């Protein structure tokens, strides 16, 4: 078992850190709101630290799951950042969905300090984190990944290295691009069923086992029909991710017309006051249009 630090105890990080403790690792947590770190320790044991640097001291692996590029830089760098507290040869594992640019920047910074860095964004949402069933896509040096994988698997059902540094974040972009189109298609299908006078649940029961089936359909159709949108990844975060995808597409010369369109649809959902609704709230936009 390893000495591990976990930075960021949001809806994803809190249960992920819990699975590390359950697996027998010696876990120190850090959270910007200290009360949440204290609550985690009361539930899971281990300890909490006042800064990322203090959390990272003595740890073989430092995991992070925070909000965005700036949040990640904040917990990694500076006088109180984790990099300042990490020892030579230790590994930072970033589970945040961030840009490829910040990943390249932090990988280089870590390497210059004698540290290792793995980009390891996750898929599976809050339920996946709570059930220890996340899918984790990684980039980084192969020997570093190999050493980190057993620890990461504490909260994952699949973990795979896709290539050199940045490959994990690029793969997460593919994931979000695919989800955006799927959710819009499902929203349109259910909206059409409603307008046509069909029983949406019965329709999904028939088509869900065929070519139209998807994780989104199985896990979201009931709440979409019920007009409930408090069950997963928020629209605000999806827009953050899609903006990363669209910027990167411009850089690599990829065409993402559907992704760009769905991003604007999510912007409409935000205007309806749905920034914190889950991503299946695209159907709310269609209902609002009549």
CSV table of C-alpha atoms in Angstrom, one decimal:
chain,number,residue,atom,x,y,z
A,1,UNK,CA,0.0,0.0,0.0
A,2,UNK,CA,1.1,3.5,-0.7
A,3,UNK,CA,1.1,6.9,1.0
A,4,UNK,CA,-1.2,9.0,-1.2
A,5,UNK,CA,-2.5,12.6,-1.3
A,6,UNK,CA,-5.8,13.5,-2.8
A,7,UNK,CA,-6.5,17.2,-3.8
A,8,UNK,CA,-10.1,18.2,-4.4
A,9,UNK,CA,-13.1,16.7,-2.6
A,10,UNK,CA,-16.0,17.6,-4.9
A,11,UNK,CA,-18.7,15.2,-6.1
A,12,UNK,CA,-16.0,13.1,-7.9
A,13,UNK,CA,-13.0,13.5,-5.6
A,14,UNK,CA,-14.7,12.8,-2.3
A,15,UNK,CA,-15.7,9.2,-3.2
A,16,UNK,CA,-12.6,8.6,-5.2
A,17,UNK,CA,-10.4,9.4,-2.2
A,18,UNK,CA,-12.7,7.2,-0.1
A,19,UNK,CA,-11.9,4.2,-2.3
A,20,UNK,CA,-8.2,4.8,-1.9
A,21,UNK,CA,-8.7,4.6,1.9
A,22,UNK,CA,-10.9,1.5,1.5
A,23,UNK,CA,-8.1,-0.2,-0.5
A,24,UNK,CA,-5.7,0.3,2.4
A,25,UNK,CA,-3.7,3.3,1.2
A,26,UNK,CA,-2.5,5.9,3.7
A,27,UNK,CA,-4.5,9.0,2.5
A,28,UNK,CA,-4.1,12.7,3.2
A,29,UNK,CA,-6.7,14.9,1.7
A,30,UNK,CA,-6.8,18.6,0.8
A,31,UNK,CA,-9.8,20.7,-0.1
A,32,UNK,CA,-10.2,24.4,-0.6
A,33,UNK,CA,-13.1,24.3,1.9
A,34,UNK,CA,-11.5,22.7,5.0
A,35,UNK,CA,-14.8,21.6,6.5
A,36,UNK,CA,-15.3,19.1,3.7
A,37,UNK,CA,-11.8,17.7,4.3
A,38,UNK,CA,-12.5,17.3,8.0
A,39,UNK,CA,-15.8,15.5,7.2
A,40,UNK,CA,-13.9,13.1,4.9
A,41,UNK,CA,-11.4,12.3,7.6
A,42,UNK,CA,-14.2,11.6,10.0
A,43,UNK,CA,-15.8,9.2,7.6
A,44,UNK,CA,-12.7,7.5,6.2
A,45,UNK,CA,-9.8,8.1,8.5
A,46,UNK,CA,-6.4,9.3,7.2
A,47,UNK,CA,-5.6,13.0,7.6
A,48,UNK,CA,-6.2,16.4,6.1
A,49,UNK,CA,-3.8,19.2,5.3
A,50,UNK,CA,-4.1,22.9,5.1
A,51,UNK,CA,-2.3,23.3,1.7
A,52,UNK,CA,-1.6,21.1,-1.3
A,53,UNK,CA,2.1,21.3,-0.4
A,54,UNK,CA,1.5,19.9,3.0
A,55,UNK,CA,-0.8,17.2,1.7
A,56,UNK,CA,1.9,16.1,-0.8
A,57,UNK,CA,4.8,15.9,1.6
A,58,UNK,CA,5.9,12.3,1.9
A,59,UNK,CA,3.4,11.0,-0.6
A,60,UNK,CA,4.4,8.6,-3.4
A,61,UNK,CA,1.4,9.6,-5.4
A,62,UNK,CA,-0.6,12.8,-5.5
A,63,UNK,CA,-4.0,12.7,-7.1
A,64,UNK,CA,-6.1,15.8,-8.0
A,65,UNK,CA,-9.6,16.3,-9.2
A,66,UNK,CA,-10.4,20.0,-9.3
A,67,UNK,CA,-12.4,22.3,-11.6
A,68,UNK,CA,-10.5,23.7,-14.5
A,69,UNK,CA,-7.1,24.8,-15.8
A,70,UNK,CA,-6.6,27.6,-13.2
A,71,UNK,CA,-7.7,25.4,-10.3
A,72,UNK,CA,-5.2,22.8,-11.4
A,73,UNK,CA,-2.3,25.3,-11.7
A,74,UNK,CA,-3.3,26.6,-8.3
A,75,UNK,CA,-3.0,23.2,-6.5
A,76,UNK,CA,0.2,22.2,-8.4
A,77,UNK,CA,2.4,25.3,-8.5
A,78,UNK,CA,3.5,28.2,-6.3
A,79,UNK,CA,4.8,28.2,-2.7
A,80,UNK,CA,1.9,26.2,-1.4
A,81,UNK,CA,1.4,24.0,-4.4
A,82,UNK,CA,1.8,20.2,-4.4
A,83,UNK,CA,4.9,20.2,-6.6
A,84,UNK,CA,6.8,22.1,-3.9
A,85,UNK,CA,6.0,19.4,-1.4
A,86,UNK,CA,6.6,16.3,-3.6
A,87,UNK,CA,9.9,14.4,-3.4
A,88,UNK,CA,12.1,13.3,-6.3
A,89,UNK,CA,10.7,10.5,-8.3
A,90,UNK,CA,7.1,10.8,-7.0
A,91,UNK,CA,4.1,11.0,-9.3
A,92,UNK,CA,1.3,13.5,-9.8
A,93,UNK,CA,-1.9,12.1,-11.3
A,94,UNK,CA,-4.4,14.6,-12.7
A,95,UNK,CA,-8.0,13.5,-12.9
A,96,UNK,CA,-9.3,16.9,-13.9
A,97,UNK,CA,-10.6,17.5,-17.4
A,98,UNK,CA,-8.4,20.4,-18.6
A,99,UNK,CA,-6.8,21.7,-21.8
A,100,UNK,CA,-3.9,19.9,-23.5
A,101,UNK,CA,-2.0,23.1,-23.1
A,102,UNK,CA,-2.0,23.1,-19.3
A,103,UNK,CA,-1.2,19.4,-19.3
A,104,UNK,CA,1.9,20.1,-21.4
A,105,UNK,CA,2.9,22.9,-19.2
A,106,UNK,CA,2.6,21.0,-15.9
A,107,UNK,CA,4.2,17.8,-17.4
A,108,UNK,CA,7.2,19.9,-18.3
A,109,UNK,CA,7.3,21.7,-14.9
A,110,UNK,CA,7.1,18.4,-13.1
A,111,UNK,CA,9.8,16.9,-15.2
A,112,UNK,CA,12.1,19.8,-14.5
A,113,UNK,CA,11.7,19.2,-10.8
A,114,UNK,CA,12.4,15.5,-11.0
A,115,UNK,CA,8.7,14.6,-10.6
A,116,UNK,CA,6.4,12.6,-12.9
A,117,UNK,CA,3.0,13.6,-14.2
A,118,UNK,CA,0.2,11.5,-15.6
A,119,UNK,CA,-2.9,13.1,-17.2
A,120,UNK,CA,-5.8,10.9,-16.3
A,121,UNK,CA,-9.3,12.4,-16.9
A,122,UNK,CA,-12.3,10.2,-15.9
A,123,UNK,CA,-15.6,9.2,-17.4
A,124,UNK,CA,-18.6,7.8,-15.5
A,125,UNK,CA,-19.9,10.8,-13.7
A,126,UNK,CA,-20.8,11.0,-10.0
A,127,UNK,CA,-22.4,7.6,-10.0
A,128,UNK,CA,-19.2,6.1,-11.4
A,129,UNK,CA,-17.2,7.8,-8.7
A,130,UNK,CA,-19.5,6.7,-5.9
A,131,UNK,CA,-19.5,3.1,-7.2
A,132,UNK,CA,-15.8,2.9,-7.9
A,133,UNK,CA,-16.5,2.2,-11.5
A,134,UNK,CA,-14.9,5.0,-13.4
A,135,UNK,CA,-13.2,4.7,-16.8
A,136,UNK,CA,-9.9,6.5,-16.8
A,137,UNK,CA,-7.9,7.5,-19.9
A,138,UNK,CA,-4.3,8.3,-19.3
A,139,UNK,CA,-1.3,9.9,-21.0
A,140,UNK,CA,2.3,10.0,-19.8
A,141,UNK,CA,5.6,8.1,-19.6
A,142,UNK,CA,4.9,4.3,-19.8
A,143,UNK,CA,6.9,3.3,-16.7
A,144,UNK,CA,5.3,6.0,-14.6
A,145,UNK,CA,1.9,5.0,-15.7
A,146,UNK,CA,2.6,1.3,-15.0
A,147,UNK,CA,3.5,2.2,-11.4
A,148,UNK,CA,0.5,4.4,-10.9
A,149,UNK,CA,-2.1,2.1,-12.4
A,150,UNK,CA,-2.6,-0.2,-9.4
A,151,UNK,CA,-3.4,2.8,-7.2
A,152,UNK,CA,-5.7,4.4,-9.8
A,153,UNK,CA,-7.6,1.1,-10.1
A,154,UNK,CA,-8.8,1.6,-6.5
A,155,UNK,CA,-11.7,3.6,-8.0
A,156,UNK,CA,-11.8,2.4,-11.6
A,157,UNK,CA,-13.3,-0.4,-13.6
A,158,UNK,CA,-11.0,0.4,-16.5
A,159,UNK,CA,-7.7,2.4,-16.7
A,160,UNK,CA,-5.6,2.6,-19.9
A,161,UNK,CA,-2.6,4.5,-21.2
A,162,UNK,CA,-3.4,6.0,-24.6
A,163,UNK,CA,0.0,7.4,-25.3
A,164,UNK,CA,2.4,10.1,-24.3
A,165,UNK,CA,1.6,13.1,-22.1
A,166,UNK,CA,-1.6,14.8,-23.2
A,167,UNK,CA,-3.1,11.6,-24.8
A,168,UNK,CA,-5.5,11.2,-21.8
A,169,UNK,CA,-6.9,14.7,-22.2
A,170,UNK,CA,-7.3,14.3,-25.9
A,171,UNK,CA,-9.2,11.0,-25.4
A,172,UNK,CA,-11.5,12.7,-22.9
A,173,UNK,CA,-12.2,15.3,-25.6
A,174,UNK,CA,-13.3,12.5,-27.9
A,175,UNK,CA,-15.5,11.2,-25.1
A,176,UNK,CA,-17.2,14.5,-24.6
A,177,UNK,CA,-17.7,15.1,-28.4
A,178,UNK,CA,-19.5,11.7,-28.6
A,179,UNK,CA,-21.7,12.3,-25.6
A,180,UNK,CA,-22.8,15.8,-26.8
A,181,UNK,CA,-24.3,14.3,-30.0
A,182,UNK,CA,-25.8,11.3,-28.2
A,183,UNK,CA,-27.6,13.4,-25.7
A,184,UNK,CA,-29.0,15.8,-28.3
A,185,UNK,CA,-30.2,12.8,-30.4
A,186,UNK,CA,-31.9,11.2,-27.3
A,187,UNK,CA,-33.5,14.5,-26.4
A,188,UNK,CA,-34.9,15.0,-29.9
A,189,UNK,CA,-36.2,11.4,-30.0
A,190,UNK,CA,-38.0,11.6,-26.6
A,191,UNK,CA,-39.3,15.1,-27.5
A,192,UNK,CA,-40.7,13.7,-30.8
A,193,UNK,CA,-42.3,10.8,-28.9
A,194,UNK,CA,-44.0,13.2,-26.6
A,195,UNK,CA,-45.3,15.3,-29.4
A,196,UNK,CA,-46.5,12.3,-31.3
A,197,UNK,CA,-48.5,11.0,-28.4
A,198,UNK,CA,-46.3,7.9,-27.7
A,199,UNK,CA,-45.4,6.4,-24.4
A,200,UNK,CA,-41.7,7.4,-24.1
A,201,UNK,CA,-40.8,4.7,-21.7
A,202,UNK,CA,-42.4,2.0,-23.8
A,203,UNK,CA,-40.6,3.3,-26.9
A,204,UNK,CA,-37.2,3.2,-25.1
A,205,UNK,CA,-38.0,-0.3,-23.9
A,206,UNK,CA,-38.4,-1.4,-27.5
A,207,UNK,CA,-35.5,0.5,-29.2
A,208,UNK,CA,-33.0,0.5,-26.3
A,209,UNK,CA,-31.9,-3.0,-27.1
A,210,UNK,CA,-31.2,-2.2,-30.7
A,211,UNK,CA,-28.9,0.1,-32.6
A,212,UNK,CA,-30.3,3.2,-31.0
A,213,UNK,CA,-29.3,2.0,-27.5
A,214,UNK,CA,-26.7,3.8,-25.4
A,215,UNK,CA,-25.5,4.4,-21.8
A,216,UNK,CA,-27.3,7.8,-22.0
A,217,UNK,CA,-30.6,6.2,-23.0
A,218,UNK,CA,-30.4,3.5,-20.3
A,219,UNK,CA,-29.4,5.8,-17.5
A,220,UNK,CA,-31.2,9.1,-18.4
A,221,UNK,CA,-34.5,8.4,-20.2
A,222,UNK,CA,-36.6,8.0,-17.1
A,223,UNK,CA,-35.5,11.3,-15.5
A,224,UNK,CA,-35.7,13.1,-18.9
A,225,UNK,CA,-39.3,12.0,-19.3
A,226,UNK,CA,-40.0,13.0,-15.7
A,227,UNK,CA,-38.4,16.5,-16.3
A,228,UNK,CA,-35.8,15.9,-13.6
A,229,UNK,CA,-32.3,17.0,-14.1
A,230,UNK,CA,-30.3,16.7,-10.9
A,231,UNK,CA,-28.7,13.4,-11.7
A,232,UNK,CA,-25.2,13.9,-13.1
A,233,UNK,CA,-22.6,16.1,-14.8
A,234,UNK,CA,-23.7,19.7,-14.9
A,235,UNK,CA,-24.3,21.8,-18.0
A,236,UNK,CA,-21.8,24.4,-16.9
A,237,UNK,CA,-19.1,21.8,-16.7
A,238,UNK,CA,-20.1,20.3,-20.1
A,239,UNK,CA,-19.7,23.7,-21.7
A,240,UNK,CA,-16.3,24.1,-20.2
A,241,UNK,CA,-15.3,20.7,-21.7
A,242,UNK,CA,-16.9,21.4,-25.1
A,243,UNK,CA,-15.0,24.7,-25.3
A,244,UNK,CA,-11.8,22.8,-24.7
A,245,UNK,CA,-12.8,20.4,-27.5
A,246,UNK,CA,-13.6,23.2,-30.0
A,247,UNK,CA,-10.4,25.1,-29.3
A,248,UNK,CA,-8.3,22.0,-29.7
A,249,UNK,CA,-10.2,21.1,-32.9
A,250,UNK,CA,-9.1,24.5,-34.4
A,251,UNK,CA,-5.5,23.7,-33.5
A,252,UNK,CA,-5.5,20.2,-35.0
A,253,UNK,CA,-7.6,21.0,-38.0
A,254,UNK,CA,-10.7,18.9,-37.0
A,255,UNK,CA,-14.2,19.8,-38.1
A,256,UNK,CA,-16.8,19.5,-35.3
A,257,UNK,CA,-20.0,21.0,-36.6
A,258,UNK,CA,-22.4,18.9,-34.4
A,259,UNK,CA,-20.3,19.6,-31.3
A,260,UNK,CA,-20.3,23.4,-32.0
A,261,UNK,CA,-24.1,23.3,-32.5
A,262,UNK,CA,-24.8,21.3,-29.3
A,263,UNK,CA,-22.5,23.7,-27.4
A,264,UNK,CA,-24.8,26.5,-28.4
A,265,UNK,CA,-27.8,24.5,-27.3
A,266,UNK,CA,-26.3,24.1,-23.9
A,267,UNK,CA,-25.8,27.9,-23.9
A,268,UNK,CA,-29.6,28.1,-24.4
A,269,UNK,CA,-30.1,25.8,-21.4
A,270,UNK,CA,-27.9,28.1,-19.3
A,271,UNK,CA,-30.1,31.0,-20.3
A,272,UNK,CA,-33.1,29.0,-19.0
A,273,UNK,CA,-31.3,28.9,-15.6
A,274,UNK,CA,-30.1,25.4,-16.1
A,275,UNK,CA,-26.4,25.7,-15.6
A,276,UNK,CA,-26.4,23.3,-12.7
A,277,UNK,CA,-28.9,20.9,-14.4
A,278,UNK,CA,-27.4,17.7,-15.7
A,279,UNK,CA,-26.5,17.4,-19.4
A,280,UNK,CA,-29.7,15.6,-20.3
A,281,UNK,CA,-31.4,18.9,-19.8
A,282,UNK,CA,-31.1,19.5,-23.6
A,283,UNK,CA,-34.6,18.2,-23.8
A,284,UNK,CA,-35.7,21.2,-21.6
A,285,UNK,CA,-34.7,23.5,-24.4
A,286,UNK,CA,-36.9,21.6,-26.9
A,287,UNK,CA,-39.8,21.7,-24.5
A,288,UNK,CA,-39.3,25.4,-24.0
A,289,UNK,CA,-39.5,25.9,-27.7
A,290,UNK,CA,-42.9,24.3,-27.8
